[in-house]
Amino acid sequence: MPSITNVHGLPEALVKAVQNDPYSSGGANISVTKLIDAPQRRALWLQHQDHLTEDVSERIWALLGQAVHHILERAGTDTLVEQRLFAEVEGWTLSGQFDRLHLASKTLSDYKVTTTYKAKGDASWTRQLNILRWLASVNGLEVDRLEIVAIFRDWRSGERDRNPEYPVAPVQVIPVEVWPLSETEAYIRQRIQLHQQAKAGTHIPCTDEERWYSGDKWALVKPGGKRALRVLDTEPTDVPDGYVVEHRPGQYRRCESYCEVAPFCPQWASSSTPVYADPEP
């Protein structure tokens, strides 16, 4: 397992809280969150975990998310809270734990401590909750509705007053699309097969989505200037006087800053791109 560091000298209580994380997949071969993640990333983590480190500061938001889950234990008696479910698929045991299942309305809720950037939802949340719904189904629990309860850690009332599309409150319920159970099972089988292949040594390149690829950009800049007037998704045909067009290749944000196995990844080693300054004028 990766060793825990404390490079910023955070209080010992936080260090111990991170070190004593009670999470367990229950002995499963793979969890839902790992299943929807990149097979190559997981395979590299399994190979190099003893050489990895993780700083306490990188676990703070996850720690707060766990605190939210403790609060859910106060829910009413018509709910199931933090139940871990299992199923055998393609020779592997898959496990997943839901946050809250309201039995009367057959609604599965997942609580996320997140940013306002995700106020309209996230594709990975849709995958995660539909897999949890499938696990519930094979374990005899019926689920008709899926939702994310998003708690925005960066919510600001001033921004709400200025931006009509901004969340009106620091907590928002986000409905999640419900897939047919047959389609969910097909997706699960496909993902398990990919993870099995990656673990066995087959190179499964990460997709652009898994690498948080920003896409190519074209910036309008003054020669010698440090800031862009505008940054566009397509190459502009109308360039203001005194400006030139600077092509900025897409950035792999996760590889650059958020993937602990990037130093061991041949895909990242062969595709590193320069990082540009914040394009705000």
XYZ file of C-alpha atoms in Angstrom:
281
model
C 0.000 0.000 0.000
C 1.150 3.609 -0.549
C 2.793 5.245 2.439
C 1.205 8.346 3.978
C 3.266 11.555 4.122
C 2.624 14.882 5.848
C 4.759 17.382 3.953
C 2.702 20.369 5.155
C 2.894 19.478 8.829
C -0.848 19.089 9.333
C -2.197 18.210 12.819
C -1.546 14.689 13.995
C -5.263 14.094 14.427
C -5.774 14.492 10.667
C -2.828 12.214 9.937
C -4.242 9.501 12.189
C -7.715 9.894 10.699
C -6.309 9.293 7.223
C -4.097 6.425 8.343
C -7.017 4.723 10.102
C -9.329 4.826 7.096
C -11.759 1.917 7.651
C -12.556 1.444 3.954
C -12.665 -2.138 2.729
C -13.933 -3.680 -0.491
C -15.021 -6.704 1.527
C -12.529 -9.019 -0.155
C -13.881 -8.369 -3.658
C -11.655 -8.506 -6.730
C -12.773 -5.023 -7.725
C -15.054 -2.272 -6.440
C -17.499 -0.159 -8.422
C -15.307 2.951 -8.233
C -12.289 1.024 -9.526
C -14.382 -0.686 -12.203
C -15.376 2.595 -13.840
C -11.826 3.942 -13.597
C -9.037 3.358 -16.123
C -7.850 -0.289 -16.244
C -4.269 0.804 -16.977
C -4.219 3.069 -13.934
C -5.400 0.299 -11.623
C -2.957 -2.225 -13.094
C -0.028 0.179 -12.594
C -1.188 0.888 -9.052
C -1.224 -2.826 -8.236
C 2.273 -3.200 -9.658
C 3.843 -0.167 -7.955
C 1.758 0.471 -4.829
C 4.648 -0.242 -2.478
C 6.633 2.570 -4.114
C 3.869 5.174 -4.001
C 3.230 7.900 -1.462
C 0.108 9.900 -0.709
C 0.089 13.099 1.305
C -2.466 13.744 4.030
C -3.397 17.038 2.360
C -4.589 15.111 -0.712
C -7.079 13.154 1.400
C -8.815 16.023 3.206
C -11.872 16.238 0.952
C -12.291 12.464 1.007
C -12.100 12.640 4.803
C -14.902 15.218 4.882
C -16.925 13.019 2.540
C -16.646 10.192 5.049
C -17.897 12.542 7.768
C -21.016 13.187 5.676
C -21.619 9.451 5.519
C -21.571 9.233 9.315
C -24.328 11.863 9.404
C -26.465 9.638 7.178
C -26.731 7.148 10.023
C -29.282 9.549 11.510
C -31.681 8.849 8.620
C -35.116 7.372 9.255
C -35.927 3.712 9.709
C -37.295 3.390 6.162
C -33.797 3.697 4.738
C -30.807 1.441 4.295
C -27.521 3.269 4.850
C -24.038 2.334 3.622
C -24.800 -1.233 2.603
C -22.104 -3.127 0.683
C -23.370 -5.459 -2.026
C -21.627 -8.236 -3.963
C -22.031 -10.112 -7.239
C -20.004 -12.649 -9.203
C -19.261 -11.462 -12.745
C -16.845 -12.983 -15.277
C -15.087 -14.964 -12.542
C -14.520 -11.905 -10.337
C -16.349 -10.640 -7.272
C -17.639 -7.109 -7.759
C -18.585 -5.048 -4.707
C -20.169 -1.665 -4.231
C -21.498 0.316 -1.318
C -24.397 2.727 -1.654
C -24.878 5.687 0.672
C -28.634 5.635 1.162
C -31.562 3.635 -0.209
C -35.018 4.980 0.594
C -37.191 1.876 0.556
C -40.598 3.495 0.107
C -39.653 5.610 -2.924
C -37.067 3.074 -4.185
C -34.570 5.907 -4.490
C -30.828 5.334 -4.264
C -28.924 8.446 -3.180
C -25.193 9.054 -3.278
C -23.709 11.981 -1.368
C -20.781 13.837 -2.931
C -18.612 16.595 -1.472
C -17.719 18.259 -4.751
C -17.337 21.561 -6.606
C -19.921 23.771 -8.271
C -18.263 22.903 -11.579
C -20.156 19.596 -11.398
C -23.538 21.093 -10.563
C -25.029 19.642 -13.752
C -23.787 16.130 -13.051
C -20.914 13.945 -14.153
C -20.738 10.925 -16.469
C -18.813 8.884 -13.901
C -21.601 9.430 -11.357
C -24.121 8.049 -13.834
C -22.021 4.923 -14.343
C -21.408 4.446 -10.626
C -25.027 4.748 -9.561
C -26.339 2.520 -12.329
C -23.884 -0.206 -11.357
C -24.997 0.158 -7.736
C -28.594 -0.165 -8.915
C -27.690 -3.375 -10.774
C -25.970 -4.737 -7.647
C -29.046 -3.877 -5.631
C -31.217 -5.718 -8.144
C -29.197 -8.943 -8.052
C -29.303 -8.745 -4.251
C -33.087 -8.474 -4.154
C -33.433 -4.710 -3.717
C -35.554 -2.710 -6.150
C -34.384 0.751 -7.223
C -36.376 3.001 -9.564
C -34.698 6.370 -9.063
C -31.100 7.525 -8.786
C -29.820 10.824 -7.458
C -26.687 12.614 -6.379
C -26.876 14.842 -3.320
C -24.079 17.284 -4.100
C -22.524 19.315 -1.274
C -20.524 22.121 -2.865
C -17.346 22.863 -0.957
C -16.674 26.025 -3.003
C -20.207 27.500 -3.018
C -20.417 31.310 -2.686
C -23.586 33.335 -2.175
C -22.161 36.271 -4.121
C -21.702 34.135 -7.216
C -25.279 32.881 -6.886
C -26.526 36.469 -7.018
C -24.491 37.206 -10.170
C -24.911 33.992 -12.133
C -28.420 32.598 -12.829
C -26.942 29.171 -13.684
C -25.070 28.924 -10.379
C -26.493 26.579 -7.691
C -28.984 28.426 -5.500
C -27.804 26.643 -2.340
C -24.656 24.828 -1.145
C -26.544 21.527 -1.451
C -28.325 20.331 -4.574
C -30.095 17.123 -5.587
C -29.068 16.059 -9.095
C -31.244 13.409 -10.797
C -29.276 10.654 -12.539
C -30.331 8.867 -15.729
C -31.464 5.283 -15.131
C -30.145 2.673 -17.577
C -31.905 -0.591 -18.444
C -30.492 -3.317 -16.211
C -29.475 -5.397 -19.238
C -27.358 -2.535 -20.592
C -25.772 -2.009 -17.191
C -24.821 -5.678 -16.954
C -23.280 -5.600 -20.425
C -21.235 -2.546 -19.410
C -20.097 -4.249 -16.195
C -18.955 -7.363 -18.065
C -17.056 -5.294 -20.615
C -15.286 -3.294 -17.896
C -14.332 -6.384 -15.882
C -12.869 -7.999 -18.990
C -10.762 -4.879 -19.638
C -9.501 -4.846 -16.051
C -8.694 -8.542 -16.216
C -6.701 -8.005 -19.407
C -4.828 -5.045 -17.932
C -3.962 -6.975 -14.783
C -2.663 -9.847 -16.929
C -0.271 -7.466 -18.697
C -2.213 -6.341 -21.771
C -1.697 -2.638 -22.484
C -5.092 -0.904 -22.238
C -4.444 2.783 -23.017
C -6.386 5.333 -21.001
C -9.010 7.217 -22.964
C -9.029 10.999 -23.299
C -11.938 11.119 -20.868
C -10.027 9.051 -18.313
C -7.048 11.380 -18.709
C -9.224 14.533 -18.349
C -8.088 15.772 -21.740
C -8.884 19.447 -22.213
C -8.864 19.419 -26.010
C -6.876 21.700 -28.304
C -7.323 25.439 -27.770
C -6.533 28.535 -29.813
C -5.586 31.672 -27.898
C -5.705 35.282 -29.114
C -2.580 36.933 -27.739
C -0.499 40.017 -28.366
C 3.054 39.250 -29.524
C 5.196 39.001 -26.397
C 2.152 39.131 -24.126
C 1.622 36.767 -21.203
C -2.180 36.715 -21.114
C -4.731 35.761 -23.735
C -7.600 37.992 -24.793
C -9.725 34.894 -25.438
C -9.207 31.146 -25.599
C -11.330 29.294 -28.163
C -12.166 25.648 -28.862
C -11.765 26.126 -32.632
C -9.243 28.054 -34.667
C -10.565 31.600 -35.207
C -10.961 33.060 -38.678
C -11.386 36.656 -37.523
C -8.346 37.911 -35.593
C -8.429 41.415 -34.024
C -5.722 43.849 -35.084
C -2.581 43.543 -33.008
C -3.248 39.926 -32.017
C -1.952 36.583 -33.248
C -3.333 33.070 -32.869
C -1.440 30.699 -30.584
C -2.286 27.003 -30.864
C -2.286 25.290 -27.491
C -2.296 21.488 -27.629
C -4.756 19.822 -25.257
C -3.643 19.075 -21.725
C -3.980 15.743 -19.931
C -4.935 17.268 -16.590
C -5.223 14.052 -14.646
C -1.894 12.737 -15.861
C -0.183 16.015 -15.039
C -1.458 16.530 -11.521
C -3.849 13.871 -10.251
C -2.530 10.431 -11.194
C -0.216 8.835 -8.663
C 1.064 6.236 -11.146
C 1.956 8.731 -13.897
C 5.720 8.297 -13.226
C 5.349 4.606 -14.153
C 3.054 5.107 -17.152
C 4.501 4.619 -20.657
C 1.471 6.305 -22.227
C 2.049 9.484 -20.231
C 5.802 9.387 -20.875
C 5.168 9.404 -24.618
C 2.510 12.128 -24.671
C 3.512 14.863 -22.223
C 2.598 18.330 -23.461
C 3.598 21.815 -22.284
C 1.501 23.533 -19.631
C 0.229 27.026 -20.402
C -0.544 29.901 -18.095
C -4.060 30.616 -16.929
C -5.711 32.162 -19.995
C -7.794 34.716 -18.136
C -7.117 38.281 -19.401
